[in-house]
Short mmCIF file of C-alpha atoms in Angstrom, two decimals:
data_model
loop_
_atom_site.label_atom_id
_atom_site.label_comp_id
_atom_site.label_asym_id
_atom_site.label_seq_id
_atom_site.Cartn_x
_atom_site.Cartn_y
_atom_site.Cartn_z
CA UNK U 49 -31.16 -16.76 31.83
CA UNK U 50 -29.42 -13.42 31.34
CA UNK U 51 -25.45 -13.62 29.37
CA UNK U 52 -23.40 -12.54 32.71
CA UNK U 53 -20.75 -13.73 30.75
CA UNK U 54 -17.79 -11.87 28.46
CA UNK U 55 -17.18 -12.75 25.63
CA UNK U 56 -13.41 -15.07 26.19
CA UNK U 57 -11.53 -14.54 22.89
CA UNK U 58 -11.56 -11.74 20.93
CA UNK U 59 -11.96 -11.59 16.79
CA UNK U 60 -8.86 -12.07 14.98
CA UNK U 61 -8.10 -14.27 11.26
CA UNK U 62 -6.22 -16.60 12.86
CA UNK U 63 -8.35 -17.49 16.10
CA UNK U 64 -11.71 -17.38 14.11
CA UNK U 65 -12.97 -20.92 15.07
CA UNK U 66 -12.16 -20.16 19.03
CA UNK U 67 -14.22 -16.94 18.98
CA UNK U 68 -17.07 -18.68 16.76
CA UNK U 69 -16.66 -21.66 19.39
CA UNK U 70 -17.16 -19.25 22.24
CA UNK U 71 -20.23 -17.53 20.81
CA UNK U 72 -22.08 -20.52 20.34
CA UNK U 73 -21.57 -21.17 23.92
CA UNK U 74 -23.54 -18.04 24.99
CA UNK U 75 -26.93 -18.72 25.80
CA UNK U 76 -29.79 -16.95 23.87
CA UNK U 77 -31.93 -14.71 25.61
CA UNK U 78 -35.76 -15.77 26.11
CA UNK U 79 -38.42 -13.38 24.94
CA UNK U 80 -39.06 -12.17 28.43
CA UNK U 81 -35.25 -11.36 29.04
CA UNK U 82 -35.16 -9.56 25.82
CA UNK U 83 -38.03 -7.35 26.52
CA UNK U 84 -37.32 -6.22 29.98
CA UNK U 85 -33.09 -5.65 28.70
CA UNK U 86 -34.29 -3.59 25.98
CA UNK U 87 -36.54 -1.79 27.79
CA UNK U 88 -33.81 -0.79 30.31
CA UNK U 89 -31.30 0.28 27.14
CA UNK U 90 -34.38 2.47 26.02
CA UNK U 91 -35.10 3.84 29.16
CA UNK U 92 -32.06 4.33 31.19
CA UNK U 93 -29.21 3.86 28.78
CA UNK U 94 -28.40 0.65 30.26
CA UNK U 95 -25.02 -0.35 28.64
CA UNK U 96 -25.05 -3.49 30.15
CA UNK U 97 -28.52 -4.19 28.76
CA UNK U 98 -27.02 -3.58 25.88
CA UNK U 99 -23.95 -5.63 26.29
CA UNK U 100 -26.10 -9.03 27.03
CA UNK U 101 -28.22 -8.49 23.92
CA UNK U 102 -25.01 -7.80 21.31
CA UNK U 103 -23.54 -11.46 23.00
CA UNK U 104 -26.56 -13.24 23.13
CA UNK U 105 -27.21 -12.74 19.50
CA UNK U 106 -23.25 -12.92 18.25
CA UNK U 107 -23.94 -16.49 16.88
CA UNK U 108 -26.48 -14.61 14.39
CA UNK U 109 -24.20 -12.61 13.03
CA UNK U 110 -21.47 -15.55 12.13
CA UNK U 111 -24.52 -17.62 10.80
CA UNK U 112 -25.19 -14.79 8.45
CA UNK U 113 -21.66 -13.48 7.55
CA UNK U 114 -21.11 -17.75 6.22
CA UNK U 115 -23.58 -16.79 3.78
CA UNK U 116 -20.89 -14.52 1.89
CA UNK U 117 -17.72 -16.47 1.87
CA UNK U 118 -17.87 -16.56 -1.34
CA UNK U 119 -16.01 -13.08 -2.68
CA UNK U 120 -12.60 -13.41 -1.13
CA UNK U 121 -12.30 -11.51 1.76
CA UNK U 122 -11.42 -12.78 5.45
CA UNK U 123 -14.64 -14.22 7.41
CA UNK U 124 -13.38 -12.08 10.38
CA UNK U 125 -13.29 -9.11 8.50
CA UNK U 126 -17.47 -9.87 7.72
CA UNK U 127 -18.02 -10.72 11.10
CA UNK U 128 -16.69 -7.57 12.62
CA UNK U 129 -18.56 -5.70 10.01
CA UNK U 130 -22.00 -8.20 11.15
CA UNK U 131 -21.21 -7.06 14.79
CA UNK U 132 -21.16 -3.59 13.79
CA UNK U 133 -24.64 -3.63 11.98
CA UNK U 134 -25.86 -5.96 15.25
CA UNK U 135 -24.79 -2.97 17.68
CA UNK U 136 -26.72 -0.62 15.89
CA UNK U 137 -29.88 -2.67 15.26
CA UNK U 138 -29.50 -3.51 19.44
CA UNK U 139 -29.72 0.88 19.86
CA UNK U 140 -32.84 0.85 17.48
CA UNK U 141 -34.59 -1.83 18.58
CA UNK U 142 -38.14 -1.57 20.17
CA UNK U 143 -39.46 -4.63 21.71
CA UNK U 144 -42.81 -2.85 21.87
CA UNK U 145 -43.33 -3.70 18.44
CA UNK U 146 -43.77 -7.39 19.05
CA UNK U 147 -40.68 -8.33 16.71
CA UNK U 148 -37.55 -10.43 18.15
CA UNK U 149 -34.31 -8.86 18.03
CA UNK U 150 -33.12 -11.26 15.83
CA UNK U 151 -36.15 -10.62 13.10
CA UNK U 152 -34.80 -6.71 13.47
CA UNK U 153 -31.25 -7.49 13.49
CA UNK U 154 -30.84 -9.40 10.12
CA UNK U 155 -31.16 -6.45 8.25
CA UNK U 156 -28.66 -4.22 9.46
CA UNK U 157 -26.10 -6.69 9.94
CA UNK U 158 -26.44 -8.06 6.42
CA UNK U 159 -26.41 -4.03 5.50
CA UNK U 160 -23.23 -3.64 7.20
CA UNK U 161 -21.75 -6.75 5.33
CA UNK U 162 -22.98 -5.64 2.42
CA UNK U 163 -21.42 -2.46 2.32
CA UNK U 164 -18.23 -3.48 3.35
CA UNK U 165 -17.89 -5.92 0.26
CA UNK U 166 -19.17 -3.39 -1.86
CA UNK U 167 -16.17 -1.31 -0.81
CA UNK U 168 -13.32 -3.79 -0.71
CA UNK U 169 -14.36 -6.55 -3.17
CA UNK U 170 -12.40 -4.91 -6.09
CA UNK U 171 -10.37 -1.47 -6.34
CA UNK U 172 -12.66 -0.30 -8.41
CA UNK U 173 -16.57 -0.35 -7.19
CA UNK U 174 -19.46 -2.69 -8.89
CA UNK U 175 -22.43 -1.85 -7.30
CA UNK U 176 -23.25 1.93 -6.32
CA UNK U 177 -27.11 2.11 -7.32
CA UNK U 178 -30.21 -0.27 -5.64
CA UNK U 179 -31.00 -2.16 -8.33
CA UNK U 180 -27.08 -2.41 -8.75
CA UNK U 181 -26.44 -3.91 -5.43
CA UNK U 182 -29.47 -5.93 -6.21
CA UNK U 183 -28.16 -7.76 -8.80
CA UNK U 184 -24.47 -7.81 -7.07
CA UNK U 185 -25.92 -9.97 -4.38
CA UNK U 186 -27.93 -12.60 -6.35
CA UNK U 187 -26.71 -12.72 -9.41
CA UNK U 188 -24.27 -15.42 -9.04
CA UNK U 189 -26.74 -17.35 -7.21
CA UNK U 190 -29.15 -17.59 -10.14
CA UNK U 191 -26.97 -18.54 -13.08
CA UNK U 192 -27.17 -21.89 -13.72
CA UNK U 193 -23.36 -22.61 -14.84
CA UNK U 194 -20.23 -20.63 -15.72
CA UNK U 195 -20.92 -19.64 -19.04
CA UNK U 196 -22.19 -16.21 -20.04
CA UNK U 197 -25.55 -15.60 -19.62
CA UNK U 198 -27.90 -16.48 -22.84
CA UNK U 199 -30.33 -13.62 -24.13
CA UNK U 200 -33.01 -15.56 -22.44
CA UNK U 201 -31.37 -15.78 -19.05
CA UNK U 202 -30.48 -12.14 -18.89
CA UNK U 203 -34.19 -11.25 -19.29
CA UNK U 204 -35.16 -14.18 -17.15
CA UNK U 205 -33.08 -13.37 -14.14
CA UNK U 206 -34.06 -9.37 -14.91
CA UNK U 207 -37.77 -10.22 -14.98
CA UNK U 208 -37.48 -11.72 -11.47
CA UNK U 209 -35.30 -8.88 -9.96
CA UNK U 210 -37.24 -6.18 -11.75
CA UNK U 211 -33.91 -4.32 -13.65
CA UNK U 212 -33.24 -4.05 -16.98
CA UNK U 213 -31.77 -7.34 -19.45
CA UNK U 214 -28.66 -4.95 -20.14
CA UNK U 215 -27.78 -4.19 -16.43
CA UNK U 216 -27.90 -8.11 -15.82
CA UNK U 217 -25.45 -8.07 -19.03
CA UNK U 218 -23.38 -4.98 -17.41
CA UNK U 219 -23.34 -6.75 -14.03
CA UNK U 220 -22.16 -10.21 -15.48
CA UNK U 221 -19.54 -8.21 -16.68
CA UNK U 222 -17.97 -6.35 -13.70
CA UNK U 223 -18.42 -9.74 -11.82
CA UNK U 224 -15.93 -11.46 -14.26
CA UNK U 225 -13.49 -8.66 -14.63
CA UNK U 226 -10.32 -8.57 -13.29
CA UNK U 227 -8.60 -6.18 -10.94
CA UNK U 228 -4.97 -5.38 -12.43
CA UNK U 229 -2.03 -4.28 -10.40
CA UNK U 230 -0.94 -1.09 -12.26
CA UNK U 231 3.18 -1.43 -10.99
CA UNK U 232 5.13 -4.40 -12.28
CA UNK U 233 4.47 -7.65 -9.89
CA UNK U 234 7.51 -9.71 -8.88
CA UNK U 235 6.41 -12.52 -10.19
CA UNK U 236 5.91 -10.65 -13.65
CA UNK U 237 8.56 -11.63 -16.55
CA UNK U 238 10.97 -9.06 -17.63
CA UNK U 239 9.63 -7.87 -20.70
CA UNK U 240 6.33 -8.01 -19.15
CA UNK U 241 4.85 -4.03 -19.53
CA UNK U 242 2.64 -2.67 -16.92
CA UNK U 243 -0.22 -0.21 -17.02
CA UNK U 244 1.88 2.38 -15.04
CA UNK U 245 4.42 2.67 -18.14
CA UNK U 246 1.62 3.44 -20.95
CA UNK U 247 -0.26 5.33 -18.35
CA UNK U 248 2.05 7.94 -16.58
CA UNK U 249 2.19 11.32 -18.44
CA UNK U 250 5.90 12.04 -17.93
CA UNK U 251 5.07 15.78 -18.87
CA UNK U 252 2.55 16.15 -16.46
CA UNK U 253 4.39 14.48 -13.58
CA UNK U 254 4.53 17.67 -10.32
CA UNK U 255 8.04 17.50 -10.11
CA UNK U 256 8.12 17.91 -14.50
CA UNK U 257 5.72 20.85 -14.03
CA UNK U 258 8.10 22.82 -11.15
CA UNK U 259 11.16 22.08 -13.32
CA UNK U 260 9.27 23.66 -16.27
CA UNK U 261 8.03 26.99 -14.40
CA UNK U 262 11.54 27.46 -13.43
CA UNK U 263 13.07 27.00 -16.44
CA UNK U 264 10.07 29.64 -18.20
CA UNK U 265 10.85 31.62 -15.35
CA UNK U 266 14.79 32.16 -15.60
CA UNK U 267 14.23 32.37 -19.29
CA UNK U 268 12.16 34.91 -19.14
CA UNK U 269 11.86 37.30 -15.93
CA UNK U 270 14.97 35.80 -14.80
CA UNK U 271 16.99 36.16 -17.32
CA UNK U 272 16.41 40.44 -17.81
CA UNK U 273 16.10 40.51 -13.91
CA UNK U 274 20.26 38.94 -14.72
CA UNK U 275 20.91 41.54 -17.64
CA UNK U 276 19.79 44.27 -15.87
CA UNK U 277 22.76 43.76 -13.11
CA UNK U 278 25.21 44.15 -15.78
CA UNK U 279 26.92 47.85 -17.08
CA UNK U 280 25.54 49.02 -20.41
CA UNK U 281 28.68 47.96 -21.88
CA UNK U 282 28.39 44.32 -20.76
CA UNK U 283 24.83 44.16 -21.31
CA UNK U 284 25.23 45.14 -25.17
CA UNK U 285 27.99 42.77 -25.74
CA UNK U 286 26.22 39.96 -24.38
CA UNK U 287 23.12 41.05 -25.98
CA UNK U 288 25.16 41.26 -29.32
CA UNK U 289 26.36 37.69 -29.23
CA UNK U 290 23.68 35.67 -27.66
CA UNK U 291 20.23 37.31 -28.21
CA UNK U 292 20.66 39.02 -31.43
CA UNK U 293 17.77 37.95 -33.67
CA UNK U 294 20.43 37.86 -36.85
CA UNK U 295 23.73 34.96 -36.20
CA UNK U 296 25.68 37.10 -33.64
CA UNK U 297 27.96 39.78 -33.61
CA UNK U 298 31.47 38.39 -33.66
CA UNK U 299 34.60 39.52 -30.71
CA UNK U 300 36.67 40.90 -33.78
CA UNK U 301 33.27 43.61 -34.53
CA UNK U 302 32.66 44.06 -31.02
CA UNK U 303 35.78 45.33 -30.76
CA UNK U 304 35.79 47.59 -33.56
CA UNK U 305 33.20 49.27 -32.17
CA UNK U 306 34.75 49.60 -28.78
CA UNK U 307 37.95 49.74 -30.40
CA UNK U 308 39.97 47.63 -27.85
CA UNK U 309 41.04 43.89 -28.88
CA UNK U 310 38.89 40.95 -29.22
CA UNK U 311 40.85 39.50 -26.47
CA UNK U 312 39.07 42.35 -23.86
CA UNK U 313 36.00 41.60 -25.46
CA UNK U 314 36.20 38.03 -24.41
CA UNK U 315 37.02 39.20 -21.09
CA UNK U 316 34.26 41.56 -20.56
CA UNK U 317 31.49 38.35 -22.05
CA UNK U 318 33.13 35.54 -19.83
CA UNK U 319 32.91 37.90 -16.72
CA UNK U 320 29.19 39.36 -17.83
CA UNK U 321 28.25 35.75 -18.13
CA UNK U 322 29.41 34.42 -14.34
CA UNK U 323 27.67 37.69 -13.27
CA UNK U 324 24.65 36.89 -14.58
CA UNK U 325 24.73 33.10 -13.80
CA UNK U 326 24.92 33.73 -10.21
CA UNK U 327 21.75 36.09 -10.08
CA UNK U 328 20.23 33.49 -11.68
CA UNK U 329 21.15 30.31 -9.26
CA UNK U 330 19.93 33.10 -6.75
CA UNK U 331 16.28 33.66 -8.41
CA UNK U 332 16.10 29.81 -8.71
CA UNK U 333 16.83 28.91 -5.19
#
């Protein structure tokens, strides 16, 4: 019997036992139905074809993706990954070969599962190489209890899986590790200190590093770019009092030299200064 039927609730976390309900109620196809659908999907790019052989074999994929309830992520979310590995083993599939699609399928569901706890297990990935995942996957099946692993059964359970005694060690270790929020949680105590306050490099921050440039720049380029507005007059006094390399000429010597009060010599700086304070907003804006 060909599945002429659609599949009546769709995959979410909170109707999971409806949809794996409804996929156990779709028939499974026989051998003879499986051949002649796949060789339709080879052949003419039957979607259809294709259709009946994803649903038929939807109960496979659940059945699998129970297997790996065990690293705290939603069932749905390994199901829909299951489904996606079943779609592409249906578009590979070759019935010539004399295997059953579910034989073929196994693999690249459990591939897609994999990968998908690989990435969202922890923030921070355990597994990248083979003999990594390897050990990722049936490591926790082999130890015997919840203690760390003995010398012995490190180099027992590395003997069977053909890795090394220290990447059993280095696995054991990622596997018990703990992921750790780096911002303050609300359930955190006051005094309790985050990684983000030991961490952050208040000197380094972007916004730091613009306020710095503009500060070098309008104490550097900036601030001749403002001198060079002024009269020569202006520009010495100013010079005089606030650059000089020695303490600073005083308003009383200023104005010996210029021989006019101290009183205009104040003048002159104050109105020198608001000059060159406004080119300067204007080269930092």
């Amino acid at each position: 019997m060909t599945v002429n039927a659609t599949l009546p609730v769709a995959l979410h976390a909170n109707n999971l036992e409806s949809y794996i309900h409804s996929v156990n109620q779709m028939p499974m196809l026989t051998q003879e139905e499986e051949v002649s659908l796949a060789d339709k999907l080879q052949k003419h790019n039957d979607v259809e074809a294709a259709r009946q052989l994803v649903l038929s074999h939807l109960r496979v994929v659940v059945s699998i993706a129970r297997s790996y309830s065990g690293y705290g992520l939603q069932q749905a979310d390994l199901i829909q990954e299951g489904n996606i590995g079943l779609m592409k083993a249906v578009k590979r599939f070759d019935p010539n070969r004399g295997v059953r699609l579910f034989s073929f399928a196994v693999h690249w569901i459990k591939a897609e599962i994999h990968e998908f706890i690989l990435k969202n297990w922890r923030l921070v990935r355990v597994a990248t190489t083979k003999s990594q995942r390897k050990l990722f996957f049936n490591l926790r099946s082999m130890k015997t209890g919840f203690s760390a692993l003995t010398p012995k059964e490190a180099n027992d359970i590395a003997e069977q899986l053909g890795v090394k005694p220290e990447e059993v060690l280095e696995m054991e270790m990622r596997l018990n590790g703990q992921d750790i929020s780096i911002e303050p949680l609300e359930t955190d105590h006051e005094d309790a200190v985050a990684p983000i306050a030991y961490l952050a490099d208040d000197e380094n921050e972007p916004t730091k590093q613009l306020e710095n440039r503009a500060v070098a720049l309008l104490q550097g380029e900036g601030l001749m770019s403002a001198l060079d507005k002024l009269d020569p007059r202006s520009r010495h006094i100013v010079e005089s009092r606030w650059l000089s390399d020695d303490s600073g000429a005083t308003l009383h010597e200023l104005a010996a030299e210029y021989g006019v009060s101290a009183e205009r010599i104040r003048q002159i700086e104050v109105k020198a200064l608001q000059k060159m304070k406004q080119e300067l907003v204007l080269l930092a804006s």
